[in-house]
GROMACS .gro file of N, CA and C in nm:
model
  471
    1UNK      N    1   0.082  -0.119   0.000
    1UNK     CA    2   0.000   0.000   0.000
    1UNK      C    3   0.087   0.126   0.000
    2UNK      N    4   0.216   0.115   0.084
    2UNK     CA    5   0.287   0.271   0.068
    2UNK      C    6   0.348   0.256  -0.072
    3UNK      N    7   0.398   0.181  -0.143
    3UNK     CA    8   0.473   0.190  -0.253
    3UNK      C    9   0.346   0.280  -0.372
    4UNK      N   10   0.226   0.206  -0.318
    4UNK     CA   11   0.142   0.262  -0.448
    4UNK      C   12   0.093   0.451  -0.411
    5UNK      N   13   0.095   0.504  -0.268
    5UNK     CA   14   0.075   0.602  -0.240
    5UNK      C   15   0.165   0.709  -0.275
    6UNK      N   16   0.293   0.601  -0.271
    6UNK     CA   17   0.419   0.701  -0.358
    6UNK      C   18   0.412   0.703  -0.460
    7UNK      N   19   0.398   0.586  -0.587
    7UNK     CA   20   0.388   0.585  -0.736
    7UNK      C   21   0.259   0.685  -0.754
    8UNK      N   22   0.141   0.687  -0.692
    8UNK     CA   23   0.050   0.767  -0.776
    8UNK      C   24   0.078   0.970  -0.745
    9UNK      N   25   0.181   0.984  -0.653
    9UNK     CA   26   0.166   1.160  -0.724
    9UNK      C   27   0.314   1.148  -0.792
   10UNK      N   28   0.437   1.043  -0.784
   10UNK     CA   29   0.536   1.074  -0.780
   10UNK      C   30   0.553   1.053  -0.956
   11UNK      N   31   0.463   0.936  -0.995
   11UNK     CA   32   0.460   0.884  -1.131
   11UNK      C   33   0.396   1.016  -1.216
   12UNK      N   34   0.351   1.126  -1.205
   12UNK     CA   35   0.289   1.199  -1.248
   12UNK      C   36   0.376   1.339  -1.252
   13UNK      N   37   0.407   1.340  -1.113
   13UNK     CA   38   0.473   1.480  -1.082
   13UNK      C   39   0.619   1.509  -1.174
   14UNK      N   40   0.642   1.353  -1.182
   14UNK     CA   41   0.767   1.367  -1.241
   14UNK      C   42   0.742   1.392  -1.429
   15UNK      N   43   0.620   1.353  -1.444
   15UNK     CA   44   0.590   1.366  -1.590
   15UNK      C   45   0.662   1.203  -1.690
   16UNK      N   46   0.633   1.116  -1.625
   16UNK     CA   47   0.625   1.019  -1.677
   16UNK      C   48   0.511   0.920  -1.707
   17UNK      N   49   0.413   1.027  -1.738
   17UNK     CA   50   0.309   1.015  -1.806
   17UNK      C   51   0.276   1.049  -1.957
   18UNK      N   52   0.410   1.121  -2.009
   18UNK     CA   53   0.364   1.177  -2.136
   18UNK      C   54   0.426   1.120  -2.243
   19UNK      N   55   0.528   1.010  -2.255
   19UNK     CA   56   0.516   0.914  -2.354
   19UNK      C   57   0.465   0.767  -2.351
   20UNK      N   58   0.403   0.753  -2.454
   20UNK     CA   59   0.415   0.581  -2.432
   20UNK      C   60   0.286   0.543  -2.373
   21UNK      N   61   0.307   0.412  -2.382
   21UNK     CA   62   0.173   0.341  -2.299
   21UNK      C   63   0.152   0.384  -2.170
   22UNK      N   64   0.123   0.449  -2.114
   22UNK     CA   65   0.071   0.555  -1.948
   22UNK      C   66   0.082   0.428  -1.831
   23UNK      N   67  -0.029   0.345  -1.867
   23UNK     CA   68  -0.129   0.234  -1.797
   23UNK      C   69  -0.010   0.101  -1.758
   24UNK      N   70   0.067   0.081  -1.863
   24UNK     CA   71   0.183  -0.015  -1.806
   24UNK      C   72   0.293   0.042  -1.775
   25UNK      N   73   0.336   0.114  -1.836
   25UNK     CA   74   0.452   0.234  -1.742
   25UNK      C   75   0.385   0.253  -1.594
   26UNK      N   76   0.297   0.267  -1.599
   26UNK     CA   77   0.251   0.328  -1.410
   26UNK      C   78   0.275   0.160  -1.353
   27UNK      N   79   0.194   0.076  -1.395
   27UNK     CA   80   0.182  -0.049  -1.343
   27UNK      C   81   0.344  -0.114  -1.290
   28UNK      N   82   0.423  -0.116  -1.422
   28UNK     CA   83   0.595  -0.174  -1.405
   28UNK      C   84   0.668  -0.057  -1.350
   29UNK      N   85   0.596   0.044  -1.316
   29UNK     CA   86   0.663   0.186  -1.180
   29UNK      C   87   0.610   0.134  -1.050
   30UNK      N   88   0.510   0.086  -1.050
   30UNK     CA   89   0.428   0.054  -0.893
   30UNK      C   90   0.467  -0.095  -0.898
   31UNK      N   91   0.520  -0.205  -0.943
   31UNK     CA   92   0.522  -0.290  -0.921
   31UNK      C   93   0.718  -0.307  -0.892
   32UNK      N   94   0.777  -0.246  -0.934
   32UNK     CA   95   0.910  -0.222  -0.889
   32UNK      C   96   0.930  -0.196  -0.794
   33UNK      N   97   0.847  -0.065  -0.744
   33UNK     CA   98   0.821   0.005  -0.604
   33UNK      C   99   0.762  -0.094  -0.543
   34UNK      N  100   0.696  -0.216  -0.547
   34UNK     CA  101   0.636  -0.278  -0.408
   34UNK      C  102   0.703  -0.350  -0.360
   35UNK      N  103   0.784  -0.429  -0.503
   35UNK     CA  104   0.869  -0.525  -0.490
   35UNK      C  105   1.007  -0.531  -0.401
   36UNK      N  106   1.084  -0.365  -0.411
   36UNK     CA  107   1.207  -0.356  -0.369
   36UNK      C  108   1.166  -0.291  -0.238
   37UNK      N  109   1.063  -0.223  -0.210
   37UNK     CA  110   1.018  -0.232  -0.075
   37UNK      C  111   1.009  -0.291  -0.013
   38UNK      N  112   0.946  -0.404  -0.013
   38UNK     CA  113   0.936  -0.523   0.037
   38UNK      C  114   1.023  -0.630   0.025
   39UNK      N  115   1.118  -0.593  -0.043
   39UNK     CA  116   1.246  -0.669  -0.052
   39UNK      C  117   1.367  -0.615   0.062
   40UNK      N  118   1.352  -0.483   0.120
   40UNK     CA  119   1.434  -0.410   0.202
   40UNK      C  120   1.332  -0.443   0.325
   41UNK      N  121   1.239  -0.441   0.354
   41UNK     CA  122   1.190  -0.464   0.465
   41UNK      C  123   1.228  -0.603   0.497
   42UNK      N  124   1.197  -0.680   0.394
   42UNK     CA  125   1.222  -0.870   0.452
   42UNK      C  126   1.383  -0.875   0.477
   43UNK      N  127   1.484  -0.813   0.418
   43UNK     CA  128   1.612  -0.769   0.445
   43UNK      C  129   1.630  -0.752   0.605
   44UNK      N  130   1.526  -0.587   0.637
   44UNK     CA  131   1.513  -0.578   0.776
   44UNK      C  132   1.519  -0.677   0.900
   45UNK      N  133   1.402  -0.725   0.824
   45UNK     CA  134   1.345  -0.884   0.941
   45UNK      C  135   1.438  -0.970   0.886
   46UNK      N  136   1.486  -0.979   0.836
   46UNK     CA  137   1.602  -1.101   0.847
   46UNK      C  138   1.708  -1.041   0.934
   47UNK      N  139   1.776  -0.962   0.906
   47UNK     CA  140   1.887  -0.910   1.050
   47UNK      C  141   1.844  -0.914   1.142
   48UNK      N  142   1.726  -0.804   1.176
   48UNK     CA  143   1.645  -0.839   1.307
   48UNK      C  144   1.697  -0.969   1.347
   49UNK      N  145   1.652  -1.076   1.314
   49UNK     CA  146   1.641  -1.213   1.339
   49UNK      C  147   1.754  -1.270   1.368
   50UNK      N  148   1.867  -1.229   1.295
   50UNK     CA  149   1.980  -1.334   1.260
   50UNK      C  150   2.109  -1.231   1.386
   51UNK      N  151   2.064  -1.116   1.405
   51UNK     CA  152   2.179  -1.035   1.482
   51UNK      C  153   2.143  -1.046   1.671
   52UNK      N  154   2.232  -1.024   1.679
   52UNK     CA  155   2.234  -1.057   1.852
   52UNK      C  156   2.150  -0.955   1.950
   53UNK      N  157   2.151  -0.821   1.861
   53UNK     CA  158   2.094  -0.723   1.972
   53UNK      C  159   2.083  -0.617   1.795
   54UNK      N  160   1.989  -0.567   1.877
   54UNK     CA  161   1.913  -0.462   1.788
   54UNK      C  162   2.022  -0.334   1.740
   55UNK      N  163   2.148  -0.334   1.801
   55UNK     CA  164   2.247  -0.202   1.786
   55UNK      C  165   2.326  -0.302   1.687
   56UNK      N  166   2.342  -0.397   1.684
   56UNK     CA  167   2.406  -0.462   1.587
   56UNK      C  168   2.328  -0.483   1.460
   57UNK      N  169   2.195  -0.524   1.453
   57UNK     CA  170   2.125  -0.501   1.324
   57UNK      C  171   2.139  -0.383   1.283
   58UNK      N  172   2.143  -0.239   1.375
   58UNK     CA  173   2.121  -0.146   1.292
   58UNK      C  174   2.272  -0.107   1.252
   59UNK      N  175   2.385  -0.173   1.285
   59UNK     CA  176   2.505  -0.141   1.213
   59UNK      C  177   2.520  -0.194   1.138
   60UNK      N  178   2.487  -0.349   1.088
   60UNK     CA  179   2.499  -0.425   0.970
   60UNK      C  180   2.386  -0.367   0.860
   61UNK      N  181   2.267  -0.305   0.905
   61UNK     CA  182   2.206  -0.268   0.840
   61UNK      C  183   2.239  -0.112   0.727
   62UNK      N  184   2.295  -0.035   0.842
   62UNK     CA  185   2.345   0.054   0.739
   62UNK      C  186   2.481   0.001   0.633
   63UNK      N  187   2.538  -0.074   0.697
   63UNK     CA  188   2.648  -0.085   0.619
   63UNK      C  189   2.578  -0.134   0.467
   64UNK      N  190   2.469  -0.228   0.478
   64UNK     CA  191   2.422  -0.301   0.381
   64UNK      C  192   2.373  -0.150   0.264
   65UNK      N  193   2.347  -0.099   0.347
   65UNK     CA  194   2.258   0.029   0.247
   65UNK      C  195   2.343   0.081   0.150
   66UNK      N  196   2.438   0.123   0.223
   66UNK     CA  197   2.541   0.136   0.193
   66UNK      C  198   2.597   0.063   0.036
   67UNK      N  199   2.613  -0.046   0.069
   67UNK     CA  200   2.637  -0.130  -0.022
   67UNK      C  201   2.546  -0.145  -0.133
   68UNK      N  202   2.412  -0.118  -0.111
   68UNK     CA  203   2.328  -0.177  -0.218
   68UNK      C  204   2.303  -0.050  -0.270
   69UNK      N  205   2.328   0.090  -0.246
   69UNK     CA  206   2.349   0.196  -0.301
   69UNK      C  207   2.454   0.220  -0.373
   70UNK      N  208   2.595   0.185  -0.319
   70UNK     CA  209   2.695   0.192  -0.418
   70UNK      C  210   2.744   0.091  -0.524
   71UNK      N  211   2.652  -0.029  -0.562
   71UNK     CA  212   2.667  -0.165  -0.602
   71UNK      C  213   2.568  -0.161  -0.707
   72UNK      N  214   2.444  -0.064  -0.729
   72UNK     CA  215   2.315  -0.119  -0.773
   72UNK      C  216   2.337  -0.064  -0.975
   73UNK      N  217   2.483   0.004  -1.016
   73UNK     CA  218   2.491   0.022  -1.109
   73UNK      C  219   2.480   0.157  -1.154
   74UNK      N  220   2.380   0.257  -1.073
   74UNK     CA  221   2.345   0.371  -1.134
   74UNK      C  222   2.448   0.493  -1.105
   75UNK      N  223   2.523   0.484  -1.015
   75UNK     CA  224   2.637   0.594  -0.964
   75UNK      C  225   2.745   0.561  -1.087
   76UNK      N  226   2.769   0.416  -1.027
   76UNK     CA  227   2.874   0.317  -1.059
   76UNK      C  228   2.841   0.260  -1.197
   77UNK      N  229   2.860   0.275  -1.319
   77UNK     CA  230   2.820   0.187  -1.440
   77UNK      C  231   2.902   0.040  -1.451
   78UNK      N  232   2.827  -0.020  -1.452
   78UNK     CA  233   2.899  -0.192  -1.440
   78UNK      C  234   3.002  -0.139  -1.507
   79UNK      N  235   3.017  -0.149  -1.640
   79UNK     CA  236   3.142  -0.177  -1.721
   79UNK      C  237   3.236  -0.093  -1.663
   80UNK      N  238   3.231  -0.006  -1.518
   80UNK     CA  239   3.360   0.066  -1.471
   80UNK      C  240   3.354  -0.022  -1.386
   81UNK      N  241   3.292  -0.123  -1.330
   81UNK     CA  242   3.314  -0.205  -1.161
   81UNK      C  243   3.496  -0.258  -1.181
   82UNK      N  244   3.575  -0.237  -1.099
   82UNK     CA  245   3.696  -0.399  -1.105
   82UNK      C  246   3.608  -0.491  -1.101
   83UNK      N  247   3.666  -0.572  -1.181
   83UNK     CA  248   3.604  -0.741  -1.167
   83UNK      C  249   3.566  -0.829  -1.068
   84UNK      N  250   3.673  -0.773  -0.965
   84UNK     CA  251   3.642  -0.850  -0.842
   84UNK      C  252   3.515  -0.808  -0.749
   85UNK      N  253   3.455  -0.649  -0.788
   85UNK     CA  254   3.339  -0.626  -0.708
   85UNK      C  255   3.217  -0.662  -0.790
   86UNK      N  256   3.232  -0.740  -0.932
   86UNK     CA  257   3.101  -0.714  -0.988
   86UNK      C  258   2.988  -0.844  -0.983
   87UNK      N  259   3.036  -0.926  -0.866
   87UNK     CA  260   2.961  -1.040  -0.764
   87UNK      C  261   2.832  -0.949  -0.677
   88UNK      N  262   2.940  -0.794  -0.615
   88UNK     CA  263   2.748  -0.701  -0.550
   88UNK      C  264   2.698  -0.707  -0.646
   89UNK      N  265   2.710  -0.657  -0.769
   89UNK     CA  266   2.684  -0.617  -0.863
   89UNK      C  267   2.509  -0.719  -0.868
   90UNK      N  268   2.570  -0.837  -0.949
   90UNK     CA  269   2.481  -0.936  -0.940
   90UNK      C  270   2.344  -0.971  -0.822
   91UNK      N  271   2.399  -0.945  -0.722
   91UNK     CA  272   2.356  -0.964  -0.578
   91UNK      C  273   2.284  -0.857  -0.499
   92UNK      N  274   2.246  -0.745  -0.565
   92UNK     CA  275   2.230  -0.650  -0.508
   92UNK      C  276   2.060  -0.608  -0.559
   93UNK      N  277   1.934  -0.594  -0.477
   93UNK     CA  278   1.798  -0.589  -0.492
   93UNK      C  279   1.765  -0.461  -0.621
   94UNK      N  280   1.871  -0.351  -0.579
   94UNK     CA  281   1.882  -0.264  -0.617
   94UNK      C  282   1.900  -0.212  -0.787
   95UNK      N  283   2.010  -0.314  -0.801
   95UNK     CA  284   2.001  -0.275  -0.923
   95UNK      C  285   1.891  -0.356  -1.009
   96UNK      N  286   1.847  -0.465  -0.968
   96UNK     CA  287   1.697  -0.511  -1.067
   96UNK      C  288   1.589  -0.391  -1.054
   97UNK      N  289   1.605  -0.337  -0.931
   97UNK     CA  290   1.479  -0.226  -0.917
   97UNK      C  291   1.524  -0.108  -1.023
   98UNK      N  292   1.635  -0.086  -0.985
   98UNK     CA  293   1.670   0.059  -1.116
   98UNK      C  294   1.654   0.034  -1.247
   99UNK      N  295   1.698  -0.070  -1.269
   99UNK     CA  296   1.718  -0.157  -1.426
   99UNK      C  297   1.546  -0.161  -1.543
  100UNK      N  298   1.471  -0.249  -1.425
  100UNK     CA  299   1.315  -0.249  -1.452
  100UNK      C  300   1.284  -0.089  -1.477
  101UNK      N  301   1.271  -0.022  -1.343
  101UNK     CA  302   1.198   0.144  -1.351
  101UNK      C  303   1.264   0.227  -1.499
  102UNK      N  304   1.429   0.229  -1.453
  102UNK     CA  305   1.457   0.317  -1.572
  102UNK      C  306   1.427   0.252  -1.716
  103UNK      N  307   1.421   0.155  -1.728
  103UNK     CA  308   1.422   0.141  -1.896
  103UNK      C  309   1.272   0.090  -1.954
  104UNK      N  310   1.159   0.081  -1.848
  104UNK     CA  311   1.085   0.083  -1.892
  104UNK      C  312   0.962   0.236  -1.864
  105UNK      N  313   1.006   0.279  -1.794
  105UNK     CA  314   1.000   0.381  -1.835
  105UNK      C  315   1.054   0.513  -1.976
  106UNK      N  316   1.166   0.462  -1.977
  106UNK     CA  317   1.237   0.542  -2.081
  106UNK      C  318   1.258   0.475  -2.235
  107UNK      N  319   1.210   0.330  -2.261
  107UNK     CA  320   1.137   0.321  -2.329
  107UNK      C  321   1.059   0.369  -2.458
  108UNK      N  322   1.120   0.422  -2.588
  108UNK     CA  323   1.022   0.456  -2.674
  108UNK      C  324   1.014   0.608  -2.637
  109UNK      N  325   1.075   0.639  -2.531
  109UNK     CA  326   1.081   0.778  -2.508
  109UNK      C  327   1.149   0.860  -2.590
  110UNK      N  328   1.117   0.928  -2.673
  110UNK     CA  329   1.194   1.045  -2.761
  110UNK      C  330   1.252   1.190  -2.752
  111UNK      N  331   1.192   1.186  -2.674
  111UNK     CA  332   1.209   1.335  -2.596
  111UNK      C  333   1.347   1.350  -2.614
  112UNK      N  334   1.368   1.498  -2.681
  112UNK     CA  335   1.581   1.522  -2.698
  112UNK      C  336   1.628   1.585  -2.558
  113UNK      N  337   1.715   1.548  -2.574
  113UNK     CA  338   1.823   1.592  -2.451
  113UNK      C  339   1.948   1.626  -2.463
  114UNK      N  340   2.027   1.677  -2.432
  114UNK     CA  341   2.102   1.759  -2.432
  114UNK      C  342   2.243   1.679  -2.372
  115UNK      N  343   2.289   1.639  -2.373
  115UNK     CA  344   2.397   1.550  -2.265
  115UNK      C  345   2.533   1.687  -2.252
  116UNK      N  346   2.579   1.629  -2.143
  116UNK     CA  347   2.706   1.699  -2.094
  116UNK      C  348   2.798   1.765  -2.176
  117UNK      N  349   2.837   1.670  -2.289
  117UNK     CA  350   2.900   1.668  -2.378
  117UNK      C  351   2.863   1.809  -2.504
  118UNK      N  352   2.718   1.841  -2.482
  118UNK     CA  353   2.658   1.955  -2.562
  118UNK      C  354   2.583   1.885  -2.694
  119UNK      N  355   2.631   1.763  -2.691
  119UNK     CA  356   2.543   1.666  -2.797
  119UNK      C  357   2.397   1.606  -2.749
  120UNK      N  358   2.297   1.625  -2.866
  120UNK     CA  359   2.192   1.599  -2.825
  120UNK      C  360   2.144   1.470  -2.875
  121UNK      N  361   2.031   1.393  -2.821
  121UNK     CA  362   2.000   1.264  -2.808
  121UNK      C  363   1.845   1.255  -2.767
  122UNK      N  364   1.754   1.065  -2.777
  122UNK     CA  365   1.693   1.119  -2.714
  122UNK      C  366   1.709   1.054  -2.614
  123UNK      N  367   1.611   1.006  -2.490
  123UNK     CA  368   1.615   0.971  -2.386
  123UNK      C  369   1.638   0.830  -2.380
  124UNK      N  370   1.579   0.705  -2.444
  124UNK     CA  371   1.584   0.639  -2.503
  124UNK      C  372   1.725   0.568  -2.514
  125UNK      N  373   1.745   0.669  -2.605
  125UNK     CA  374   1.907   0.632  -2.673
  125UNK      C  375   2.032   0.676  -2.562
  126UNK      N  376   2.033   0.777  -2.448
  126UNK     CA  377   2.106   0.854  -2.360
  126UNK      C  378   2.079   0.746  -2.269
  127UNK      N  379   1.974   0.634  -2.269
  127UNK     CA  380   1.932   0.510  -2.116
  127UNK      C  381   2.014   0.393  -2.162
  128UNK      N  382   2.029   0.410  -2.300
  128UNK     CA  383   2.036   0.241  -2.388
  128UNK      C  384   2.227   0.257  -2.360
  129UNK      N  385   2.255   0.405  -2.463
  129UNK     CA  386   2.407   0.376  -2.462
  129UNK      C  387   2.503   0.386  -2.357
  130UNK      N  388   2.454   0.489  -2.219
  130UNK     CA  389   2.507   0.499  -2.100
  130UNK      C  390   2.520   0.351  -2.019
  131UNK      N  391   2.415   0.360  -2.008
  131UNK     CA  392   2.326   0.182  -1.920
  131UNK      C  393   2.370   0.095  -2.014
  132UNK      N  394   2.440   0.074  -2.115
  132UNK     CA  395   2.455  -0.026  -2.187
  132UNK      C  396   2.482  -0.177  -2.144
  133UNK      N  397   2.421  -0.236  -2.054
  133UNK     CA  398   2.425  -0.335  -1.943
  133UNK      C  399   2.255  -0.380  -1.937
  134UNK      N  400   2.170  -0.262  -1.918
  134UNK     CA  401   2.061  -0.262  -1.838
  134UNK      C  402   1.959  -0.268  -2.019
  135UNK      N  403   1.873  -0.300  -2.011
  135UNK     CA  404   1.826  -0.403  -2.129
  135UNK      C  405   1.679  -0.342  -2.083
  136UNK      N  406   1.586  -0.322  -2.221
  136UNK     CA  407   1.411  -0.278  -2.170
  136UNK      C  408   1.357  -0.466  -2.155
  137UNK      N  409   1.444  -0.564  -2.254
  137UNK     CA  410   1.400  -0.686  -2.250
  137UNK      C  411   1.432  -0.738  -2.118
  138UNK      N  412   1.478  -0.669  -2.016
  138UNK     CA  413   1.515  -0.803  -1.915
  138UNK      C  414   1.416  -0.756  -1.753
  139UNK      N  415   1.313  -0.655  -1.796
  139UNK     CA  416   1.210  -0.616  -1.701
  139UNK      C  417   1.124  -0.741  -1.681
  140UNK      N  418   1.130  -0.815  -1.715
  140UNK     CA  419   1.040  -0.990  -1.663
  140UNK      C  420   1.161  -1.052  -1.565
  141UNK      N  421   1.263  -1.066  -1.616
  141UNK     CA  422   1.361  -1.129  -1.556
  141UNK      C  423   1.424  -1.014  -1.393
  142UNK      N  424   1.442  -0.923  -1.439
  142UNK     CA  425   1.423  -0.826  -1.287
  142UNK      C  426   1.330  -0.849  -1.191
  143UNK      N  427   1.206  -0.867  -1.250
  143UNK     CA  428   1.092  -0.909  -1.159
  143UNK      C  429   1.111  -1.046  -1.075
  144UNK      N  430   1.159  -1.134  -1.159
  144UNK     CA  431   1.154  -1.257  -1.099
  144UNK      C  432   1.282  -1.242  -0.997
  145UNK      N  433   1.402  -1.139  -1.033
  145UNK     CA  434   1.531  -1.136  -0.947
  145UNK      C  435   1.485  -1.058  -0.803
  146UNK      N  436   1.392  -0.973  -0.795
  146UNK     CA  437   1.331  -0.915  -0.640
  146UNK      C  438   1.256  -1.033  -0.622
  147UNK      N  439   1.163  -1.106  -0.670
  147UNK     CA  440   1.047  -1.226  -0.639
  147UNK      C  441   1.154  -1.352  -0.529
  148UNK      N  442   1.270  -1.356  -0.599
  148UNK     CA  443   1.355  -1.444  -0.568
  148UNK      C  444   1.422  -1.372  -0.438
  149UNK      N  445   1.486  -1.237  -0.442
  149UNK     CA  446   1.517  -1.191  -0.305
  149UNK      C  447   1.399  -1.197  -0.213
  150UNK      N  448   1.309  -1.177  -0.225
  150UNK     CA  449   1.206  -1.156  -0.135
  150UNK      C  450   1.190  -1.295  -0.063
  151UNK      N  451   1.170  -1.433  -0.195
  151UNK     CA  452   1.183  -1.555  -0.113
  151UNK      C  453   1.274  -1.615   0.002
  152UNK      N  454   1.420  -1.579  -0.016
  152UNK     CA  455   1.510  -1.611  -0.010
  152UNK      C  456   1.548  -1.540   0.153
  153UNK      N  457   1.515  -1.381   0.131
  153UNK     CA  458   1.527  -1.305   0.257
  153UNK      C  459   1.374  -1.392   0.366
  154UNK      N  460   1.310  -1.350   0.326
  154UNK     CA  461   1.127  -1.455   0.382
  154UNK      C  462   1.172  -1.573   0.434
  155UNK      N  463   1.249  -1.687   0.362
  155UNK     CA  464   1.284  -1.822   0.412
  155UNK      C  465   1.377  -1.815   0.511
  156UNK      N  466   1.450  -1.728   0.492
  156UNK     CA  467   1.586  -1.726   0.567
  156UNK      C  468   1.539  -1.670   0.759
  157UNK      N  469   1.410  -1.588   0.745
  157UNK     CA  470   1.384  -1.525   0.857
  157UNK      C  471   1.355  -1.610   0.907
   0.00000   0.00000   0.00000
């Protein structure tokens, strides 16, 4: 219920309503959002569970944030990871959630833009060649990669 209270002014406010199919863009925006929510909460309750005292969950817990913020691809573009860190990479809730939202949202999107560089593009093409990792085809397979954290964190509690 909070994921969808956030998708309905945030999906709008931001104006990712004005290309494209509206109705499944909102749907694969609110269903990302429930998923990785609830993938960080079952996260929660699993430390809870597995740590000795509650000051220790909440230190393993930030550290984790930590991690799944600087791991999830979007700061960090895979193809810059060393090799040896790109196991978070894989492992991390985060980047299936960014991966799904941004590219199906951006998607068919045309809208020009302007990049750093002073060269213009459209949105589309500025998600595809940056993100060149992150795929609009692999939003089924993202889904099933939070479905699977969610099990996995759930069983483990």
């Amino acid at each position: 219920m909070s994921s969808l209270i956030f998708t309905l002014p945030f999906f709008y406010i931001v104006g990712f309503d004005g290309v494209g199919n509206v109705a499944q863009k909102f749907f694969f925006h609110w269903a990302f959002e429930a998923l990785y929510m609830s993938t960080l909460v079952y996260l929660g309750q699993f430390l809870a569970a597995v740590m000795p005292t509650a000051a220790a969950a909440g230190v393993v817990g930030g550290m984790m944030s930590t991690l799944i913020s600087l791991f999830c691809g979007f700061m960090i573009r895979v193809d810059d990871f060393p090799t040896f860190w790109l196991f978070l990479y894989w492992l991390n809730p985060l980047h299936y959630a960014l991966e799904g939202i941004n590219m199906v949202q951006f998607h068919d999107d045309t809208t020009i833009i302007t990049e750093f560089t002073g060269a213009t593009t459209t949105a589309e093409d500025y998600m595809n060649n940056f993100y060149s990792s992150w795929s609009y085809d692999h939003r089924y397979g993202d889904i099933l990669a939070l479905v699977a954290f969610l099990i996995v964190f759930r069983v483990s509690t």
